Coordinates of C-alpha atoms and ligand atoms in Angstrom, one line a residue:
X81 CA -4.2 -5.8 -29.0
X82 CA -2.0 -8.6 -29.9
X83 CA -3.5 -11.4 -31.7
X84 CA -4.2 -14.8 -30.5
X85 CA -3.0 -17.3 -33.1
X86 CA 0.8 -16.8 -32.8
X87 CA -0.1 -17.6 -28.6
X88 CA 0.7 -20.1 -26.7
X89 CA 0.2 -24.2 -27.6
X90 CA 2.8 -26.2 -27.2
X91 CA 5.8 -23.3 -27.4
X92 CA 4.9 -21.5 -24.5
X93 CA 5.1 -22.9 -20.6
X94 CA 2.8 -22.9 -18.7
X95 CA 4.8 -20.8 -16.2
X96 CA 5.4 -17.9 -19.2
X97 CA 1.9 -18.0 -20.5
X98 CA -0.1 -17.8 -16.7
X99 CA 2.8 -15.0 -16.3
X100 CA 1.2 -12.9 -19.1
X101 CA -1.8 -13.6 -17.8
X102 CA -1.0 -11.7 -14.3
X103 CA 0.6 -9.3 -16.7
X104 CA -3.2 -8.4 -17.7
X105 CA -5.0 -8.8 -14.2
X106 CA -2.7 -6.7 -12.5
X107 CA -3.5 -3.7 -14.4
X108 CA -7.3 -4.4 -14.2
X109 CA -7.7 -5.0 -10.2
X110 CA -6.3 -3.5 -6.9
X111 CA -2.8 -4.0 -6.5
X112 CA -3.4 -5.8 -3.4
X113 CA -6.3 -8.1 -4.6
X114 CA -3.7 -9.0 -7.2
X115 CA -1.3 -9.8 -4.2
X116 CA -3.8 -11.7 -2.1
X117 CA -6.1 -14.0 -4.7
X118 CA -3.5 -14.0 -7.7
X119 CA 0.2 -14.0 -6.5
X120 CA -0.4 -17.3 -4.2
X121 CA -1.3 -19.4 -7.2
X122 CA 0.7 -21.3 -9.3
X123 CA 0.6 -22.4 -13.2
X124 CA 0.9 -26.2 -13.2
X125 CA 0.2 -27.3 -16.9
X126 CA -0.8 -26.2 -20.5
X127 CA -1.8 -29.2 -22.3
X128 CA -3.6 -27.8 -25.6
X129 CA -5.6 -24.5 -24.5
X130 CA -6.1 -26.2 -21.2
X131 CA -4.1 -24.0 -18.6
X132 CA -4.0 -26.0 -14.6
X133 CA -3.6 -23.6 -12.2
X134 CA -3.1 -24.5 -8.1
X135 CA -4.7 -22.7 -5.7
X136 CA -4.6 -22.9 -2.0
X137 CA -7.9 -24.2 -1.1
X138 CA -11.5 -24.1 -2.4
X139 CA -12.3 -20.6 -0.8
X140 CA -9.7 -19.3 -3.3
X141 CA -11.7 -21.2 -6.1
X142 CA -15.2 -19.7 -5.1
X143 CA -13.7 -16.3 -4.2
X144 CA -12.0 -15.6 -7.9
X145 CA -15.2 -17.4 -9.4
X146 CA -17.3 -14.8 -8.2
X147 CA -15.4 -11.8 -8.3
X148 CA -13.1 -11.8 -10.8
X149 CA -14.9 -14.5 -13.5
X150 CA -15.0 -12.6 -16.7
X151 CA -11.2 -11.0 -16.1
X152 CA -10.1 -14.3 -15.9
X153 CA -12.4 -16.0 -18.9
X154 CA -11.3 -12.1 -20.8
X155 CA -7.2 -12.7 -20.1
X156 CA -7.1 -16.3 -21.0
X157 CA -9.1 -15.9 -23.9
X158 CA -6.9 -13.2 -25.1
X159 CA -3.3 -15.3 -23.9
X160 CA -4.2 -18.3 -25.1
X161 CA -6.9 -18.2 -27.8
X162 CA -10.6 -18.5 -27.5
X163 CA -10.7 -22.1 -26.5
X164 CA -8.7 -21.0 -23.9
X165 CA -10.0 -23.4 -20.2
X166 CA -9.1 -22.9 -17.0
X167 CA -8.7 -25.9 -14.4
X168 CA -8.2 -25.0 -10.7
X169 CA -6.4 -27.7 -8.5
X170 CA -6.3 -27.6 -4.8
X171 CA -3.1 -27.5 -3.3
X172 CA -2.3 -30.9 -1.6
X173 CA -2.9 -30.8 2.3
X174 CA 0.5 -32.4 2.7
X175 CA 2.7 -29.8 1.7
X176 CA 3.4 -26.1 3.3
X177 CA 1.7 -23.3 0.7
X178 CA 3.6 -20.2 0.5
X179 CA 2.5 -17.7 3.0
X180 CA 1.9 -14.5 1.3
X181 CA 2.5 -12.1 3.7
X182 CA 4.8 -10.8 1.4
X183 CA 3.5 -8.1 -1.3
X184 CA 5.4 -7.3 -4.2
X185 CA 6.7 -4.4 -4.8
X186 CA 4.9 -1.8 -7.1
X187 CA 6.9 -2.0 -10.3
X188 CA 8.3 1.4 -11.4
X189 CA 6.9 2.2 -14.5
X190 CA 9.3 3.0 -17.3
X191 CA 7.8 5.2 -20.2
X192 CA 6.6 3.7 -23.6
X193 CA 7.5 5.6 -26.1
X194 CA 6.5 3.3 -29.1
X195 CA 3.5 4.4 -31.0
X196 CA 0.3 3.9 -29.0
X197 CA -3.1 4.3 -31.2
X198 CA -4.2 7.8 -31.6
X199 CA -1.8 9.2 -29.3
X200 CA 2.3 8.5 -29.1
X201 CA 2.8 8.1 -26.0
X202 CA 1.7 7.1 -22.6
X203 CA -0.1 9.6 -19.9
X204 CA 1.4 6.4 -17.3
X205 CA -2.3 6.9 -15.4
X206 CA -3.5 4.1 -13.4
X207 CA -7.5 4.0 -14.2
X208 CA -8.0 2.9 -10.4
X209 CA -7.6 6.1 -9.4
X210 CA -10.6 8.6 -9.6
X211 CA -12.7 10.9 -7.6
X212 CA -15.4 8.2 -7.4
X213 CA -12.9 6.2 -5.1
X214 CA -11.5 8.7 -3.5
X215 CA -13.5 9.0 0.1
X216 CA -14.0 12.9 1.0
X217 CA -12.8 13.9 4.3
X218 CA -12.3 16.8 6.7
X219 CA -8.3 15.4 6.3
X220 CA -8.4 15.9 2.6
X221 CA -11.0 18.5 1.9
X222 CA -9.8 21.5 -0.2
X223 CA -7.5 19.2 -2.2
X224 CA -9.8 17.1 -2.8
X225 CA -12.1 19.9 -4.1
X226 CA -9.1 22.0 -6.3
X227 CA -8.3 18.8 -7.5
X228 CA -12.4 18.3 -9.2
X229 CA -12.6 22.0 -9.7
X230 CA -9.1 21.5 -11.7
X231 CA -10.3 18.3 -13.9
X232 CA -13.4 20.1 -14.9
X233 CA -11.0 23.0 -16.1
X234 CA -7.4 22.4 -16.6
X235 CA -5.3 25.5 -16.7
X236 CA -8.4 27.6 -15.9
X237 CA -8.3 28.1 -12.2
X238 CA -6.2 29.9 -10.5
X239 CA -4.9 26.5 -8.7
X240 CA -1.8 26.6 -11.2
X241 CA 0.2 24.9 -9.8
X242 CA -1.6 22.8 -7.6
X243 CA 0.7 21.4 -5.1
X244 CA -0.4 18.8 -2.7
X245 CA 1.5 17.6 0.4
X246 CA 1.6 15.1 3.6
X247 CA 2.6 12.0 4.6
X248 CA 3.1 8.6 3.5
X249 CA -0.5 6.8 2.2
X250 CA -2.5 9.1 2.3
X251 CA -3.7 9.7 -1.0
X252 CA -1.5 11.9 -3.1
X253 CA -0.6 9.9 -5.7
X254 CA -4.2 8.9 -5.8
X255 CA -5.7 12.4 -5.9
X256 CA -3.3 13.6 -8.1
X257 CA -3.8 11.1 -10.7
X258 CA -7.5 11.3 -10.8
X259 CA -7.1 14.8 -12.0
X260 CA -5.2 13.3 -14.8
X261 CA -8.2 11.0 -15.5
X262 CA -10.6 13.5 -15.1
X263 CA -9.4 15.4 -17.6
X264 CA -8.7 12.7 -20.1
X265 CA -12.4 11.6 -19.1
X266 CA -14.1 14.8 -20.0
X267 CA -11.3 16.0 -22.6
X268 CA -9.9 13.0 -24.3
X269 CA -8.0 15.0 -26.6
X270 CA -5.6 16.8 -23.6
X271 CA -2.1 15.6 -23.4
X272 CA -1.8 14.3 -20.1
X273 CA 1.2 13.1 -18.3
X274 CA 2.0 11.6 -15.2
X275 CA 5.3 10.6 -13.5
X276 CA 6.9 11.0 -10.3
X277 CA 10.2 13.2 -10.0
X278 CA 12.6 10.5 -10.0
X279 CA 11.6 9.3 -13.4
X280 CA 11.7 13.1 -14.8
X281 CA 15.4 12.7 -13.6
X282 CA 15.7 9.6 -14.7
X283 CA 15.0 9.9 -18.4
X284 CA 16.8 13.3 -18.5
X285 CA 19.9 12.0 -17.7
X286 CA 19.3 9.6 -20.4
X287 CA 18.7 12.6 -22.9
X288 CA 21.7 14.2 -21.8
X289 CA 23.6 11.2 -22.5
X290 CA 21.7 10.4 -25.8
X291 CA 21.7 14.1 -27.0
X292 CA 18.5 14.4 -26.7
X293 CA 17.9 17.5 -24.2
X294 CA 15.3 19.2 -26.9
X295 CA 13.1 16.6 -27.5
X296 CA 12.6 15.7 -24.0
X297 CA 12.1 19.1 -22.9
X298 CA 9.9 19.8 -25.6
X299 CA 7.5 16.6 -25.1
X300 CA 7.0 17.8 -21.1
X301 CA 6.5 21.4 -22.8
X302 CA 3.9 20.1 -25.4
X303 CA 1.4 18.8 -22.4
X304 CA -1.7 20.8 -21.1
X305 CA -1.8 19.2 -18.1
X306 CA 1.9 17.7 -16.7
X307 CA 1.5 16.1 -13.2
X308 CA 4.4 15.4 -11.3
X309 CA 4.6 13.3 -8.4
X310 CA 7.2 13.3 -5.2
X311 CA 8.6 16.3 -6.4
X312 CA 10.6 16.4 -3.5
X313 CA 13.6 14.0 -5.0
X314 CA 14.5 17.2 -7.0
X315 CA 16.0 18.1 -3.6
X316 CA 19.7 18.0 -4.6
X317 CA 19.4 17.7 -8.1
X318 CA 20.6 21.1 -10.0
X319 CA 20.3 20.2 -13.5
X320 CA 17.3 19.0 -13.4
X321 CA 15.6 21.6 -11.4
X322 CA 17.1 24.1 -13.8
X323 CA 15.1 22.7 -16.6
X324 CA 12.3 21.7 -14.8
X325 CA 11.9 24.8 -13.7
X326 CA 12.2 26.5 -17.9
X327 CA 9.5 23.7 -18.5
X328 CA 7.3 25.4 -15.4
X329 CA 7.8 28.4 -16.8
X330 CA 6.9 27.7 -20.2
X331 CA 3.6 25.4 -19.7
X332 CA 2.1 28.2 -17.0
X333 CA 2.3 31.0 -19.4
X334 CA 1.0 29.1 -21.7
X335 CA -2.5 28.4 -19.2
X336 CA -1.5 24.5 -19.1
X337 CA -1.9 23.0 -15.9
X338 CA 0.7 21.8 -13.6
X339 CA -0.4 19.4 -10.8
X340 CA 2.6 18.2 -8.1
X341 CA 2.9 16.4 -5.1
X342 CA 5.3 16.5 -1.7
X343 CA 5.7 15.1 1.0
X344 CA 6.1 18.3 2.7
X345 CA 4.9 22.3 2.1
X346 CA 7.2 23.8 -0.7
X347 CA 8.9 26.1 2.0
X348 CA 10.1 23.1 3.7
X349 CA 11.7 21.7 0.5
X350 CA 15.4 22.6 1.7
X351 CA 17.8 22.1 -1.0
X352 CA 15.3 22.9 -3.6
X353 CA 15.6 26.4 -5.4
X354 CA 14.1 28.9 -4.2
X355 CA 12.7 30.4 -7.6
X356 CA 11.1 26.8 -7.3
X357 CA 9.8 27.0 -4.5
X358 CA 8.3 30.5 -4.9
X359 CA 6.7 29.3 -8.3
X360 CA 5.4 26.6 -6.3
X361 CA 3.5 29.0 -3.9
X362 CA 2.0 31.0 -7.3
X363 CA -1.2 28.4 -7.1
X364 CA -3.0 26.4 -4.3
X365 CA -1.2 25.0 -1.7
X366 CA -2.9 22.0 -0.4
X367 CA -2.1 19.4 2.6
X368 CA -3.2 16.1 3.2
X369 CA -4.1 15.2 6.7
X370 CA -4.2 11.3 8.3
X371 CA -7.8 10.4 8.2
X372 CA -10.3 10.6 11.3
X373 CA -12.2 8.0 12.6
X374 CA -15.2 8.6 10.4
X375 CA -13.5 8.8 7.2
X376 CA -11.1 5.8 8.4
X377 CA -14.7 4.1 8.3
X378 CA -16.0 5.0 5.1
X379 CA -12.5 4.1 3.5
X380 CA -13.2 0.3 4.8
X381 CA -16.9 0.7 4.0
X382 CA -16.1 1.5 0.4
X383 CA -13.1 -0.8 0.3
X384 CA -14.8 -4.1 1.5
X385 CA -18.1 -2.9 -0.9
X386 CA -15.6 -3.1 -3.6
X387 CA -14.0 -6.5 -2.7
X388 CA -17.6 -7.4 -2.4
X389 CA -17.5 -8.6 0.8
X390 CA -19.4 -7.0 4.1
X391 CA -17.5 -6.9 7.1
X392 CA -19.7 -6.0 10.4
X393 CA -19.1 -2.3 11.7
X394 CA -17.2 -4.3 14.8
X395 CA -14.7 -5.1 12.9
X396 CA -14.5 -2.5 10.8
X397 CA -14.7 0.0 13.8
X398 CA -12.1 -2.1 15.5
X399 CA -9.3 -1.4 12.5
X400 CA -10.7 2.1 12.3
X401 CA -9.6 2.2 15.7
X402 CA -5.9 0.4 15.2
X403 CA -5.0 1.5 11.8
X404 CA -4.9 5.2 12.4
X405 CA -2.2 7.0 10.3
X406 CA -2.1 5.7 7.0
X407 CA -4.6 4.4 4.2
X408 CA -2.3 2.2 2.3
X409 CA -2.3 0.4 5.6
X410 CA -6.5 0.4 6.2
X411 CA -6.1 -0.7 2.7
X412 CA -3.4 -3.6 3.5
X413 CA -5.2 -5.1 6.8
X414 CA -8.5 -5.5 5.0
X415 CA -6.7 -7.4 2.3
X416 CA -5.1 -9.0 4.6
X417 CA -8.1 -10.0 6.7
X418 CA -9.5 -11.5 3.8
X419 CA -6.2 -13.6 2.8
X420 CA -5.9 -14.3 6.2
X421 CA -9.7 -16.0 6.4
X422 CA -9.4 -17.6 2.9
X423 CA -6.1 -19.2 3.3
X424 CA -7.3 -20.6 6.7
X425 CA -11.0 -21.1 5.7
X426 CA -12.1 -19.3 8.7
X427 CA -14.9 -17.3 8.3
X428 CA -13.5 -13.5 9.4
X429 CA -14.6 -12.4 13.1
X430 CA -13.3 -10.3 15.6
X431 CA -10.5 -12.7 16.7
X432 CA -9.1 -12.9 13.2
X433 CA -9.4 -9.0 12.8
X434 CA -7.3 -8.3 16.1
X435 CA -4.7 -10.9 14.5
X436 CA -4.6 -9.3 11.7
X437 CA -4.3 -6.2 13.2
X438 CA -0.9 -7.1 14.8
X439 CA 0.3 -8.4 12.2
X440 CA 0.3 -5.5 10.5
X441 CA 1.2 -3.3 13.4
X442 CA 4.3 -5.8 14.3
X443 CA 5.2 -5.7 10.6
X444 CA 5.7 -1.7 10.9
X445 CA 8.7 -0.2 12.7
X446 CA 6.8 0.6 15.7
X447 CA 7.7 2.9 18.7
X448 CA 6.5 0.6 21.6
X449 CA 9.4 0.7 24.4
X450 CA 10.2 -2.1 26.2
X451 CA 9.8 0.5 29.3
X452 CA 6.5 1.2 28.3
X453 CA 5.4 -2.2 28.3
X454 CA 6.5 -3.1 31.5
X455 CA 4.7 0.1 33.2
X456 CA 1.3 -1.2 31.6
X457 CA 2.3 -5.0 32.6
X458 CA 2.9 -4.0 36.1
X459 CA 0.2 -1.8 36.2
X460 CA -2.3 -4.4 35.3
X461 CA -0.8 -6.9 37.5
X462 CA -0.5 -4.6 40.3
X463 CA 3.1 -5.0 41.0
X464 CA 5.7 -2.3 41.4
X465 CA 7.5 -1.3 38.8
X466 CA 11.1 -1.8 40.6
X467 CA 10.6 -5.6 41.7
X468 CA 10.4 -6.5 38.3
X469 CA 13.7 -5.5 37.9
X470 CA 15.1 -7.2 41.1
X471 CA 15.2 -10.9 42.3
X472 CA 11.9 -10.7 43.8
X473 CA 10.4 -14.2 43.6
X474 CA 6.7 -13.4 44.7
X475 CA 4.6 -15.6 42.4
X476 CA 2.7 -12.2 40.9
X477 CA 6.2 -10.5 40.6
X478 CA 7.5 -13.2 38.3
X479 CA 4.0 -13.9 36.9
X480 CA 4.6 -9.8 35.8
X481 CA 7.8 -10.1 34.9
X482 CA 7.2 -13.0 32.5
X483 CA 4.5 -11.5 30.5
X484 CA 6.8 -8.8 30.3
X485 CA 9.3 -10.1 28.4
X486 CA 7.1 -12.3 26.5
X487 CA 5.0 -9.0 25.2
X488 CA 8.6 -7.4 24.8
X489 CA 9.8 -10.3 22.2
X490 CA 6.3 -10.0 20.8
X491 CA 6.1 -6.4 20.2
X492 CA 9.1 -4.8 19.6
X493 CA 12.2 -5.8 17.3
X494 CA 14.6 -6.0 20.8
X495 CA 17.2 -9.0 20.5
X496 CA 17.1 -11.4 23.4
X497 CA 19.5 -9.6 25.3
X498 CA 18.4 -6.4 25.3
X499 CA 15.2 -7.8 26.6
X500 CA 17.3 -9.3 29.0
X501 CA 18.9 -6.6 30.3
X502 CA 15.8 -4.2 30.5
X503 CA 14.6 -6.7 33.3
X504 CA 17.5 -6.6 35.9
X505 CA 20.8 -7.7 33.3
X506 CA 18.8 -11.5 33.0
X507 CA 20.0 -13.6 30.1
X508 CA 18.6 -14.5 27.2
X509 CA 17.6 -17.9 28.0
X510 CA 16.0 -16.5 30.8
X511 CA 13.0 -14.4 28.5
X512 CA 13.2 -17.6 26.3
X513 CA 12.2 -19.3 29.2
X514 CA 9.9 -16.7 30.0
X515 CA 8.8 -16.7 26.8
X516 CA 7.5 -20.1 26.0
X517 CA 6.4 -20.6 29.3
X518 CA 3.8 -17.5 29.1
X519 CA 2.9 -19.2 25.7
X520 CA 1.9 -22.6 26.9
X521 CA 0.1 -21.5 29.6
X522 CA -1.9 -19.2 27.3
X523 CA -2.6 -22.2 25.6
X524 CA -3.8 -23.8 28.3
X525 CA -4.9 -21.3 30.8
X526 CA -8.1 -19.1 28.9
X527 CA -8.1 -16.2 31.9
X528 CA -4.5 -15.8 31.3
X529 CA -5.0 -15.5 27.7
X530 CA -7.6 -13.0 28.2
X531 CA -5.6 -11.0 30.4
X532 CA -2.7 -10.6 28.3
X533 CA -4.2 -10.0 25.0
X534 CA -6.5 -7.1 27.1
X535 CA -3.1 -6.1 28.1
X536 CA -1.6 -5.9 24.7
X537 CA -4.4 -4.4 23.3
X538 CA -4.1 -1.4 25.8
X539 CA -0.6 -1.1 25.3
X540 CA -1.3 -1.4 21.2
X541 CA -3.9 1.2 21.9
X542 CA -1.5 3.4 23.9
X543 CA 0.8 3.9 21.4
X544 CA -0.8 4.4 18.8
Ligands
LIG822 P1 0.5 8.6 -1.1 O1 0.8 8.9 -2.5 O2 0.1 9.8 -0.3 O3 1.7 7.9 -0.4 P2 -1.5 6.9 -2.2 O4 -2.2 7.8 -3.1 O5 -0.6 5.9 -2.8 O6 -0.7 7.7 -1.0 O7 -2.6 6.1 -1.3 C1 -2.3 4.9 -0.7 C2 -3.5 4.0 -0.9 O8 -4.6 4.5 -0.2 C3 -4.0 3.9 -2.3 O9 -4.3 2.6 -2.6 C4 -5.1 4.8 -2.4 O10 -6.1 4.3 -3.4 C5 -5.7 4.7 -1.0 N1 -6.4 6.0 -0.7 C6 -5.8 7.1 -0.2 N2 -6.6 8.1 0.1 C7 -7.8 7.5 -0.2 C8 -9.2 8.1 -0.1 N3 -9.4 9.3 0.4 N4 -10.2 7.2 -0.4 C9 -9.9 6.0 -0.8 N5 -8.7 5.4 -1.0 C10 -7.7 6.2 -0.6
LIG823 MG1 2.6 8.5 -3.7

């Protein structure tokens, strides 16, 4: 711990010493409650031990109040001394507050290797992730249970290696690193390490240019459990594979348990080696699959619980149903719900959940078609497909082909033109005009807004 006297007063900004601050929070909450309550404020003054912070609006104030009050009293304390105060000032109405729809991205950690009490160096585990708050699922069933069966017993199953794949946010890196906690829970003496493949590449190419080849293939031999993350950026790399693959060899005669993770099944890993890839197979091979519905639920249940907030099942049943393929995204709607209703000091309801909802989902590269959208449009108008496309002036044709373009501009990443030319070669002031004139007279006209957001919704819904 550093000590407090040498902190702070007059020497440090206030900017510096509320950045050291996040420094600590970060590490201690969800990376996107950090994003949500903590990125959007900013450090106004330090005037003695008094640090002024700016927040958007008095939900902000009340929210971190409740939820995060001894982090806060904790981190200032230790930043600034023990007289440390914290004074929260409402943004002024007058000016724009930054929208943060923008998250940081999750810093790549870079190894410690300076002494660290009791051990030398870091396992680079993120205490967030364990089994407690890890939701069970049919989708992630038997890894989910090799990985418990393996913290209990490192080295002593015969899941060595484990090797979990699938896609992108579905819990990997999570799973995988609550084995590493696990074990350090129930065996603090293990040497644990964690680090995705890149890094192992990374800092090998640094020992080959230091000299230093031995020492870091010794430290990754030295571990009992060695967890490797992503190993799939090994693709390509011959050097290191090579001695990752002595290092393998080593550690599993030795009973120490290897844990990796892929985004596919090690006989997919082209342009990996094969006497990988068949050491890879020696253990339990275990896959990942998207969520279903139920689970999907229980992940926002368990979320929200921990936000300590309750959502109704509505709501939560309606992102269940629109958020389908990936947790980091469950996860990143129901943050941004709750920024979404603090920042506008709405209370969160259906409305702002189906906003929020699109937002995300236009935020993704999605596959909606610009053809596909029109067939639903017409459909639900009742129009031919065809006259869309022609210079048919019948009041329902154009009504058709305006909400066409409008949910084109809206839903897909299409420039102007290419809109344009998907609806008979118009221009593009043509679906501008189209455009705005289908969003004022969804301002004005409530039918019309109903049947186009029941529109979008189905064509949302279809694609998904
Ligand atoms: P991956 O490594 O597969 O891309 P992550 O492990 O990073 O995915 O998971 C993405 C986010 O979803 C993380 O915040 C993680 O905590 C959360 N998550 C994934 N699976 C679950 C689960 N079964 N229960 C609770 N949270 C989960
Ligand atoms: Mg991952």
């Amino acid at each position: 711990m550093r000590s407090t006297e040498e902190k702070g007063k007059e020497t440090s900004s206030p900017k510096e010493i509320w950045k050291e601050c996040l420094s600590i929070i970060k590490d201690n909450i969800p990376f996107i409650a950090y994003n949500t309550w903590f990125l959007p404020i900013r450090p106004l003054s330090l005037v003695g031990t008094k640090l002024k912070i700016q927040v958007p609006n008095s939900f902000f104030i009340e929210w971190i109040e409740e939820h995060y009050n001894t982090l806060i009293s904790k981190t200032i304390k230790q930043v600034i001394g023990n007289d440390a105060e914290l004074v929260y000032v409402i943004y002024d109405d007058g000016e724009l507050f930054p929208p943060i729809t923008e998250t940081i991205e999750e810093e790549k950690p870079k190894r410690k290797t300076e002494s660290l009490p009791e051990k030398e160096f870091d396992s680079y585990l993120n205490p967030r992730y364990n089994f407690d708050n890890f939701i069970k699922g049919e989708s992630n069933q038997l890894a989910r249970a090799a990985a418990i069966a393996i913290a209990k017993n490192p080295g002593e199953t015969s899941f060595n290696p484990l090797f979990v794949y699938g896609g992108v946010g579905l819990g990997k890196t999570h799973l995988i690193q609550a084995i590493g906690n696990g074990v350090l829970e129930k065996f603090p003496e293990k040497r644990v390490v964690y680090l995705s493949s890149d890094i192992f590449t990374v800092e090998f190419v640094e020992a080959i240019q230091n000299n230093t080849v031995n020492d870091f293939s010794n430290f990754y031999k030295s571990m009992d459990v060695l967890i490797i993350d992503d190993i799939q950026f090994l693709i390509g790399k011959e050097k290191t594979q090579d001695l990752f693959f002595h290092i393998f060899n080593t550690l599993h005669q030795l009973g120490k348990q290897i844990v990796l993770s892929s985004d596919k099944p090690p006989k997919d890993l082209l342009g990996l080696n094969e006497r990988l890839i068949s050491r890879f197979q020696w253990g339990l091979t275990a896959d990942i699959q998207p969520p279903d519905f139920e689970t999907r639920i229980a992940i926002l249940k368990n979320k929200s619980e921990s936000y300590g907030i309750e959502i109704s099942n509505e709501i939560l049943e309606y992102i269940a149903h629109n958020i389908t393929s990936n947790i980091r995204e469950l996860e990143g709607c129901l943050i941004k719900l709750l920024a979404n209703s603090s920042l506008n000091s709405k209370e969160i309801n259906l409305e702002l959940a189906k906003k929020t909802v699109r937002e995300i989902s236009t935020s993704r590269e999605t596959n909606i078609s610009i053809e596909y959208i029109t067939k639903i449009v017409c459909e639900s108008f009742g129009v031919e497909e065809n006259k869309v496309r022609e210079k048919n002036r019948r009041k329902e044709v154009v009504m058709a082909r305006q909400v066409a373009m409008y949910l084109s501009k809206k839903l897909t990443r299409s420039s102007l033109k290419t809109i344009g030319l998907h609806f008979g070669g118009r221009d593009h002031s043509t679906v501008i005009h189209a455009f705005n004139s289908i969003d004022n007279l969804m301002n004005e006209d409530e039918h019309l807004k109903e049947t186009v957001d029941t529109i979008r919704n189905k064509i949302e819904l279809g694609v998904a």
